[in-house]
Amino acid sequence: MTESWQVYLNENQERFLSEYLEFLRIPSISTDPDYDGDVRKAAEWVVERLQRAGIEKAGTLETVGHPVVYGEWLHAPGQPTLLIYGHFDVQPAVPVSLWDSPPFEPVVKDGKVYGRAASDMKGNLLLPIIGCEALLKTRGSLPINIKFLFEGEEEIGSRSLNAFIKEHQDLLACDTVISADGGCGSEEEPRVTTGVRGIFSMQLNVKTANTDMHSGAGGGIAPNAIHELVRILNSMRDEEGHILVEGFYDQVNELTAEEKEQIAKFSSFTETLKKTTGFKEFFGEPEFTPMERGVARPTLEINGIWGGYQGAGGKTVIPREAHAKITTRLVPDQTPDQVRELLTEHIKKQAVRSIEVTIENGHGANPYRVPQDYPQLLTLEKALEKATGHSVLHQLSGGSVPVMSLFKGLLGAETLTLGAAMDDERAHAPNEFYRLSNFERVQKVYCLFLQEMGR
Amino acid sequence: MTESWQVYLNENQERFLSEYLEFLRIPSISTDPDYDGDVRKAAEWVVERLQRAGIEKAGTLETVGHPVVYGEWLHAPGQPTLLIYGHFDVQPAVPVSLWDSPPFEPVVKDGKVYGRAASDMKGNLLLPIIGCEALLKTRGSLPINIKFLFEGEEEIGSRSLNAFIKEHQDLLACDTVISADGGCGSEEEPRVTTGVRGIFSMQLNVKTANTDMHSGAGGGIAPNAIHELVRILNSMRDEEGHILVEGFYDQVNELTAEEKEQIAKFSSFTETLKKTTGFKEFFGEPEFTPMERGVARPTLEINGIWGGYQGAGGKTVIPREAHAKITTRLVPDQTPDQVRELLTEHIKKQAVRSIEVTIENGHGANPYRVPQDYPQLLTLEKALEKATGHSVLHQLSGGSVPVMSLFKGLLGAETLTLGAAMDDERAHAPNEFYRLSNFERVQKVYCLFLQEMGR
């Protein structure tokens, strides 16, 4: 039996795709102030899209940073309330030269959409909206109460969301949160995400002098800011990937045998990642498998570095300053505050020779785990089983969704994940893409999940 | 008794300054192809200036790179021939934001000229031309035969000059070379340069994958190009500044007690450098004094580094590639070829995990020393004593003048140095300047030196 919402979905896919492409054309890069207007434009686009779907009570709400989009449909008395979370901001697209087509001019090819935020997460954001639209247009109502909360700062650590949720605890009150920022496996191998890593990000600045020096005049006499930065960075991780910051692993829970077994089921991911990105050998703590390291161990990565002369040819200069951007991924029970302290202490110890070292923009999010026996986790599994005919695996994600621990702490609600992204879709990297087959399939899963929750 | 050329110099200073400022306004940056036209413009400017001085036979000559300027006055039969060397190319001026005034819009303030190449070496290049002009306009002839050779590639390792000199050995034949690229101390403490360090420059590229990765997905699984670069760079120098490249010091001559004594006379330079550039503590091999390290010990310095995200905010990316620019300064009997080999071997050993490592643009120059008993060195000392009334110190320079070893090897001539630059004038750095008092003084020294050589 084909349900009427299913027919509705089938009949409207062309329009859904064209809306998705329109959404992708807005360069809503939250990290760069030059794009502030585009982040707002994306917010307004989402509000209109919600309204078109039949979520009449929808609008933007201000924060100290980028605006938030809120919408609600609360006409199912006695039924639970689901808060649907997502973000409409995107990562920067630099270096643009590595893209095969311009990052903000999406291209459809072989059933895939290529463009910045195709996978993370403008396609995903549309899934619950389309699901609600299909139910509303065919049944006239939704089986449960729904609230939408879409932010514009996920890619910069959801900076304003903490204060925003605190201020709007009544408005956002709910029984369960579902995050559309992620995936749910393939049709053959459906998955639910039961945990994400936390994160702590910072910029490290080293200054050794007031002016650059000629390397002929100063070489052998003066400190070099790049060398000092290199020395500090090298002191933070050993050649095998062990993090050398004192106390860094103290709060890390040991992996149980059961966890290791669950994680091992996903080890093909690491092989796929290797193949699609072209690195030659796995890297990380040899006591753990690549998959264990990728989802259940903390990491420290330099995301960017710069100092001195970067132009064509050479310049014989001893640079006065050098900089690095660093993120660490955290696992239970690490916290960003604790990690900030440990890193700060480590870096200060390395700052010999009276060099000036500063840490900027240190912010982060706690790691998060869904309790394995959480009832709505079971509901989501049922919907996925119904949609695919396969049993569902429990998966940990190596990424971070900062809001999960926020929702738990401020709203007392657990967060599930339901999106259509796959791990190989080059999120945050050039030539990011998204599979239209998953886009269609997970619209359907949303309808099934809402129905299941309403039973 | 005031000589007539002295009167001529005094009467024309205003014009000389305005010519100098005009010359500084040409951004003849040799390292960046965008400025190729300006390097040529600077060459043509120098040709005209030579002709105005009375050096009628002057013109540009082509090389595979930037053009060379050649000029001659050979009407002193029986007298020695002096080849005057200099360069009209300049270092890049980035970061321009650190300059108090635009680098190519020179400003005169408190007897100093501020601008890129003010000190290195557009003021210096004019000194011998002005000296010859004063003698020609007042005596009608020069006391010796003069050849001028000005290149446009000194700041990029004099790449084409080797081939150029080889091709033009007859044209350039001479008894002695004098390089205007340097200084001769102050009026109170005149100096002659008796040696320069050699140099080897290269760019190191590290590649770990074909695409950048999301640090949530790849963190703990994939290698990070910046970390690999940092590890390699850190392996090259220890915390005290000792270079850890195997065999690097094998060809380095021990300093004699006499050399150490001569060097110690200049130790105030290191204190001045510290004060003017604002670094807090000296850096380098603790077995040597800062001044010994600065002029008579080899160095290895990272001049630039870049990779990953450098923009505002953060980007949670594992970068696929990272780069560094490196120069080493060499002392007798090191050679750039030998150092290239040692560095290449060292870097290859560090390139574990099948990461791709490449070395680009490796080029350099030998170190050079003038024999302490070279007769024309004495002549130069006499001219300086006459001009200042003080006895002259022998000085080693920490910088590199690649052509010195070329002239020795290809023309069989020793190279002396006579310029008006001072060590604290921020050559290669923002807010470079030059003292007009020295500019005037050393014009006179050139006249005295040519007269002395003609005796």
Tab-separated table of C-alpha atoms in Angstrom, chain B residues 117-438:
chain	number	residue	atom	x	y	z
B	117	ALA	CA	65.290	49.134	-0.950
B	118	ALA	CA	66.272	52.438	0.630
B	119	SER	CA	69.149	50.618	2.343
B	120	ASP	CA	69.309	47.454	0.183
B	121	MET	CA	70.446	48.878	-2.156
B	122	LYS	CA	69.125	51.680	-4.305
B	123	GLY	CA	70.963	54.368	-2.367
B	124	ASN	CA	74.159	52.331	-2.482
B	125	LEU	CA	73.842	51.737	-6.220
B	126	LEU	CA	73.920	55.472	-6.822
B	127	LEU	CA	77.136	56.036	-4.796
B	128	PRO	CA	79.719	54.887	-7.403
B	129	ILE	CA	77.727	56.508	-10.224
B	130	ILE	CA	77.686	59.819	-8.374
B	131	GLY	CA	81.393	59.413	-7.489
B	132	CYS	CA	82.322	58.891	-11.156
B	133	GLU	CA	80.066	61.783	-12.209
B	134	ALA	CA	81.790	64.157	-9.789
B	135	LEU	CA	85.263	63.171	-11.063
B	136	LEU	CA	84.252	63.249	-14.738
B	137	LYS	CA	82.469	66.604	-14.502
B	138	THR	CA	85.322	68.274	-12.600
B	139	ARG	CA	88.486	66.513	-13.957
B	140	GLY	CA	87.167	65.418	-17.355
B	141	SER	CA	88.383	61.867	-16.770
B	142	LEU	CA	88.559	59.016	-14.261
B	143	PRO	CA	91.847	57.967	-12.601
B	144	ILE	CA	91.284	54.274	-13.465
B	145	ASN	CA	89.214	52.162	-15.885
B	146	ILE	CA	85.692	51.447	-14.680
B	147	LYS	CA	83.092	48.840	-15.592
B	148	PHE	CA	79.597	48.777	-14.094
B	149	LEU	CA	77.601	45.575	-13.687
B	150	PHE	CA	74.184	45.896	-12.060
B	151	GLU	CA	71.904	42.880	-11.900
B	152	GLY	CA	68.150	42.459	-11.304
B	153	GLU	CA	68.204	39.107	-9.510
B	154	GLU	CA	70.270	39.524	-6.372
B	155	GLU	CA	67.239	39.050	-4.129
B	156	ILE	CA	66.483	35.731	-5.814
B	157	GLY	CA	69.967	34.272	-5.588
B	158	SER	CA	71.482	35.872	-8.729
B	159	ARG	CA	70.066	32.994	-10.753
B	160	SER	CA	71.101	34.086	-14.238
B	161	LEU	CA	74.324	35.832	-13.344
B	162	ASN	CA	76.498	32.737	-13.354
B	163	ALA	CA	75.649	32.007	-17.003
B	164	PHE	CA	75.824	35.707	-17.849
B	165	ILE	CA	79.333	36.157	-16.453
B	166	LYS	CA	80.484	32.953	-18.180
B	167	GLU	CA	79.191	34.280	-21.510
B	168	HIS	CA	80.720	37.731	-21.021
B	169	GLN	CA	84.077	36.933	-19.420
B	170	ASP	CA	85.989	39.254	-21.771
B	171	LEU	CA	83.569	42.113	-21.408
B	172	LEU	CA	83.735	41.833	-17.606
B	173	ALA	CA	87.485	41.181	-17.287
B	174	CYS	CA	88.893	43.285	-14.442
B	175	ASP	CA	91.567	43.490	-11.770
B	176	THR	CA	89.276	44.015	-8.807
B	177	VAL	CA	85.565	44.027	-8.107
B	178	ILE	CA	83.899	46.403	-5.730
B	179	SER	CA	80.412	45.635	-4.528
B	180	ALA	CA	78.290	48.586	-3.525
B	181	ASP	CA	75.931	46.185	-1.720
B	182	GLY	CA	76.852	46.715	1.919
B	183	GLY	CA	78.295	49.270	4.272
B	184	CYS	CA	81.591	50.686	5.453
B	185	GLY	CA	80.789	51.427	9.072
B	186	SER	CA	80.170	54.866	10.505
B	187	GLU	CA	82.245	58.008	10.266
B	188	GLU	CA	83.630	57.295	13.760
B	189	GLU	CA	84.228	53.607	13.162
B	190	PRO	CA	84.987	52.821	9.512
B	191	ARG	CA	84.968	49.177	8.452
B	192	VAL	CA	85.813	46.987	5.497
B	193	THR	CA	83.949	43.751	4.825
B	194	THR	CA	86.275	40.801	4.420
B	195	GLY	CA	83.721	38.024	4.061
B	196	VAL	CA	80.102	37.099	3.548
B	197	ARG	CA	78.152	33.949	4.287
B	198	GLY	CA	76.931	31.670	1.527
B	199	ILE	CA	73.299	30.718	1.183
B	200	PHE	CA	71.077	27.812	0.196
B	201	SER	CA	67.310	28.414	-0.258
B	202	MET	CA	64.510	25.969	-0.883
B	203	GLN	CA	60.799	25.348	-0.560
B	204	LEU	CA	59.588	22.205	1.182
B	205	ASN	CA	56.184	20.815	0.165
B	206	VAL	CA	54.348	18.065	2.040
B	207	LYS	CA	51.284	16.318	0.638
B	208	THR	CA	49.338	13.663	2.517
B	209	ALA	CA	46.104	13.234	0.524
B	210	ASN	CA	44.305	14.324	-2.624
B	211	THR	CA	41.709	16.343	-0.787
B	212	ASP	CA	41.235	18.141	2.499
B	213	MET	CA	39.202	16.224	5.062
B	214	HIS	CA	36.694	17.119	7.769
B	215	SER	CA	38.593	16.848	11.051
B	216	GLY	CA	35.588	15.072	12.592
B	217	ALA	CA	35.646	12.374	9.940
B	218	GLY	CA	39.407	12.048	9.420
B	219	GLY	CA	40.766	12.967	12.871
B	220	GLY	CA	42.439	9.872	14.304
B	221	ILE	CA	42.467	8.107	10.951
B	222	ALA	CA	44.300	10.159	8.360
B	223	PRO	CA	47.671	11.952	8.387
B	224	ASN	CA	47.628	15.768	8.541
B	225	ALA	CA	50.007	17.569	6.158
B	226	ILE	CA	50.680	20.409	8.617
B	227	HIS	CA	51.628	17.994	11.408
B	228	GLU	CA	53.951	16.132	9.055
B	229	LEU	CA	55.560	19.393	7.960
B	230	VAL	CA	55.906	20.550	11.565
B	231	ARG	CA	57.529	17.249	12.510
B	232	ILE	CA	60.023	17.470	9.638
B	233	LEU	CA	60.857	21.111	10.355
B	234	ASN	CA	61.279	20.428	14.055
B	235	SER	CA	63.710	17.616	13.276
B	236	MET	CA	66.042	20.045	11.518
B	237	ARG	CA	67.033	22.275	14.431
B	238	ASP	CA	67.099	21.713	18.167
B	239	GLU	CA	65.761	24.047	20.805
B	240	GLU	CA	69.157	25.757	21.146
B	241	GLY	CA	69.591	26.338	17.429
B	242	HIS	CA	71.953	23.451	16.606
B	243	ILE	CA	71.213	22.163	13.133
B	244	LEU	CA	70.425	18.447	13.373
B	245	VAL	CA	70.941	17.589	9.707
B	246	GLU	CA	73.560	14.851	9.620
B	247	GLY	CA	76.905	16.066	8.278
B	248	PHE	CA	75.780	19.701	8.175
B	249	TYR	CA	78.759	20.973	10.192
B	250	ASP	CA	81.371	18.665	8.639
B	251	GLN	CA	82.733	21.299	6.231
B	252	VAL	CA	82.544	24.184	8.703
B	253	ASN	CA	85.966	25.606	9.609
B	254	GLU	CA	86.656	26.167	13.298
B	255	LEU	CA	86.954	29.814	14.264
B	256	THR	CA	90.520	30.874	15.096
B	257	ALA	CA	91.312	32.917	18.187
B	258	GLU	CA	92.202	35.854	15.907
B	259	GLU	CA	88.854	35.626	14.105
B	260	LYS	CA	87.009	35.492	17.402
B	261	GLU	CA	88.888	38.587	18.551
B	262	GLN	CA	88.042	40.510	15.354
B	263	ILE	CA	84.400	39.470	15.588
B	264	ALA	CA	84.152	40.485	19.244
B	265	LYS	CA	84.835	44.105	18.239
B	266	PHE	CA	81.421	44.198	16.567
B	267	SER	CA	79.377	42.665	19.345
B	268	SER	CA	77.521	45.918	19.988
B	269	PHE	CA	75.697	45.143	16.726
B	270	THR	CA	73.814	42.285	18.340
B	271	GLU	CA	72.659	44.511	21.213
B	272	THR	CA	71.539	47.152	18.744
B	273	LEU	CA	69.644	44.557	16.703
B	274	LYS	CA	67.941	43.301	19.859
B	275	LYS	CA	66.903	46.797	20.848
B	276	THR	CA	65.705	47.962	17.439
B	277	THR	CA	63.753	44.827	16.533
B	278	GLY	CA	62.423	44.136	20.008
B	279	PHE	CA	63.285	40.472	20.538
B	280	LYS	CA	63.782	39.640	24.213
B	281	GLU	CA	66.587	37.052	24.350
B	282	PHE	CA	69.374	36.027	21.987
B	283	PHE	CA	68.898	32.745	20.194
B	284	GLY	CA	71.459	30.255	18.892
B	285	GLU	CA	74.228	27.768	19.677
B	286	PRO	CA	75.263	28.605	23.246
B	287	GLU	CA	78.907	27.622	22.571
B	288	PHE	CA	79.310	30.784	20.476
B	289	THR	CA	78.650	34.456	21.114
B	290	PRO	CA	75.659	35.991	19.302
B	291	MET	CA	78.049	37.934	17.050
B	292	GLU	CA	80.063	34.808	16.180
B	293	ARG	CA	76.818	33.004	15.328
B	294	GLY	CA	75.615	35.983	13.318
B	295	VAL	CA	78.589	36.200	10.935
B	296	ALA	CA	80.732	33.094	11.178
B	297	ARG	CA	78.393	30.187	11.934
B	298	PRO	CA	75.901	28.546	9.558
B	299	THR	CA	72.182	28.961	10.213
B	300	LEU	CA	68.925	27.363	9.157
B	301	GLU	CA	65.811	29.549	9.214
B	302	ILE	CA	62.202	28.977	8.173
B	303	ASN	CA	61.295	32.146	6.243
B	304	GLY	CA	57.667	31.267	5.594
B	305	ILE	CA	55.083	28.595	6.348
B	306	TRP	CA	51.532	27.958	5.206
B	307	GLY	CA	48.851	25.307	4.990
B	308	GLY	CA	45.163	24.747	5.738
B	309	TYR	CA	42.798	27.497	6.807
B	310	GLN	CA	44.173	30.970	7.546
B	311	GLY	CA	41.012	33.079	7.445
B	312	ALA	CA	38.859	34.551	10.181
B	313	GLY	CA	37.354	32.167	12.717
B	314	GLY	CA	38.029	28.454	12.400
B	315	LYS	CA	37.710	25.638	9.894
B	316	THR	CA	37.706	22.050	11.109
B	317	VAL	CA	39.789	20.673	8.306
B	318	ILE	CA	42.651	18.190	7.974
B	319	PRO	CA	44.748	19.825	5.259
B	320	ARG	CA	46.067	17.799	2.339
B	321	GLU	CA	49.216	19.886	1.888
B	322	ALA	CA	51.535	22.272	3.687
B	323	HIS	CA	54.584	24.296	2.680
B	324	ALA	CA	57.637	26.009	4.116
B	325	LYS	CA	60.354	28.260	2.738
B	326	ILE	CA	63.768	27.645	4.252
B	327	THR	CA	67.190	29.281	3.921
B	328	THR	CA	70.503	28.237	5.377
B	329	ARG	CA	73.463	30.609	5.648
B	330	LEU	CA	76.788	28.934	4.923
B	331	VAL	CA	80.350	29.563	6.069
B	332	PRO	CA	83.702	28.337	4.658
B	333	ASP	CA	84.042	25.591	3.398
B	334	GLN	CA	80.352	24.701	3.030
B	335	THR	CA	78.814	24.744	-0.461
B	336	PRO	CA	75.157	24.971	-1.471
B	337	ASP	CA	75.407	21.741	-3.480
B	338	GLN	CA	76.609	19.802	-0.475
B	339	VAL	CA	73.963	21.371	1.779
B	340	ARG	CA	71.227	20.613	-0.757
B	341	GLU	CA	72.243	16.957	-0.669
B	342	LEU	CA	72.358	16.764	3.122
B	343	LEU	CA	68.989	18.493	3.532
B	344	THR	CA	67.374	16.341	0.859
B	345	GLU	CA	68.636	13.194	2.542
B	346	HIS	CA	67.481	14.360	5.965
B	347	ILE	CA	64.027	15.292	4.729
B	348	LYS	CA	63.600	12.018	2.854
B	349	LYS	CA	64.397	10.095	6.038
B	350	GLN	CA	61.670	12.035	7.858
B	351	ALA	CA	59.064	11.409	5.174
B	352	VAL	CA	57.489	8.354	6.812
B	353	ARG	CA	53.963	7.030	6.249
B	354	SER	CA	54.270	7.335	2.465
B	355	ILE	CA	53.669	11.064	2.596
B	356	GLU	CA	54.810	12.968	-0.485
B	357	VAL	CA	57.666	15.374	0.115
B	358	THR	CA	59.160	17.597	-2.573
B	359	ILE	CA	61.919	20.178	-2.577
B	360	GLU	CA	61.580	23.131	-4.946
B	361	ASN	CA	63.790	25.977	-6.092
B	362	GLY	CA	66.913	24.807	-4.304
B	363	HIS	CA	69.591	27.348	-5.187
B	364	GLY	CA	72.414	29.114	-3.465
B	365	ALA	CA	75.849	30.679	-3.344
B	366	ASN	CA	79.198	29.861	-1.798
B	367	PRO	CA	80.532	31.745	1.222
B	368	TYR	CA	83.382	34.155	0.408
B	369	ARG	CA	86.420	35.646	2.174
B	370	VAL	CA	88.814	38.368	0.963
B	371	PRO	CA	92.464	37.453	1.659
B	372	GLN	CA	93.584	39.641	4.563
B	373	ASP	CA	96.726	40.711	2.623
B	374	TYR	CA	94.992	41.633	-0.656
B	375	PRO	CA	96.649	44.915	-1.860
B	376	GLN	CA	93.420	46.651	-2.936
B	377	LEU	CA	91.936	45.889	0.469
B	378	LEU	CA	94.686	48.122	1.791
B	379	THR	CA	93.852	50.779	-0.800
B	380	LEU	CA	90.229	50.771	0.350
B	381	GLU	CA	91.341	51.048	3.966
B	382	LYS	CA	93.499	54.048	3.055
B	383	ALA	CA	90.589	55.800	1.341
B	384	LEU	CA	88.377	55.178	4.353
B	385	GLU	CA	91.059	56.429	6.755
B	386	LYS	CA	91.485	59.552	4.652
B	387	ALA	CA	87.744	60.194	4.634
B	388	THR	CA	87.204	59.607	8.346
B	389	GLY	CA	90.506	60.114	10.130
B	390	HIS	CA	90.017	56.782	11.911
B	391	SER	CA	91.680	53.402	11.518
B	392	VAL	CA	89.607	50.741	9.828
B	393	LEU	CA	88.214	47.496	11.303
B	394	HIS	CA	87.886	44.213	9.385
B	395	GLN	CA	84.329	42.944	9.434
B	396	LEU	CA	82.582	39.730	8.415
B	397	SER	CA	79.014	40.081	7.161
B	398	GLY	CA	76.244	37.672	8.115
B	399	GLY	CA	74.497	38.297	4.812
B	400	SER	CA	75.230	36.776	1.427
B	401	VAL	CA	76.439	38.394	-1.763
B	402	PRO	CA	76.253	35.445	-4.137
B	403	VAL	CA	78.319	37.099	-6.828
B	404	MET	CA	81.495	37.353	-4.759
B	405	SER	CA	82.355	33.685	-5.168
B	406	LEU	CA	81.231	33.910	-8.808
B	407	PHE	CA	83.630	36.764	-9.554
B	408	LYS	CA	86.445	34.885	-7.871
B	409	GLY	CA	85.692	31.693	-9.772
B	410	LEU	CA	84.900	33.139	-13.208
B	411	LEU	CA	86.911	36.378	-13.396
B	412	GLY	CA	89.694	35.510	-10.946
B	413	ALA	CA	89.081	38.783	-9.114
B	414	GLU	CA	88.646	39.467	-5.425
B	415	THR	CA	85.591	41.480	-4.368
B	416	LEU	CA	85.696	44.371	-1.908
B	417	THR	CA	82.637	46.098	-0.496
B	418	LEU	CA	81.902	49.807	-0.375
B	419	GLY	CA	78.391	50.943	0.428
B	420	ALA	CA	76.703	53.220	2.937
B	421	ALA	CA	74.163	50.855	4.517
B	422	MET	CA	74.047	50.307	8.274
B	423	ASP	CA	73.010	47.116	10.026
B	424	ASP	CA	69.998	48.606	11.785
B	425	GLU	CA	68.274	49.906	8.659
B	426	ARG	CA	65.714	47.078	8.458
B	427	ALA	CA	66.801	45.687	5.113
B	428	HIS	CA	64.194	43.116	3.916
B	429	ALA	CA	61.793	44.203	6.684
B	430	PRO	CA	59.026	46.787	6.982
B	431	ASN	CA	60.036	50.447	7.442
B	432	GLU	CA	63.453	49.996	5.831
B	433	PHE	CA	65.467	53.227	5.863
B	434	TYR	CA	68.832	54.783	4.886
B	435	ARG	CA	70.802	57.611	6.378
B	436	LEU	CA	71.390	60.596	4.091
B	437	SER	CA	74.530	61.542	6.045
B	438	ASN	CA	76.085	58.211	4.991
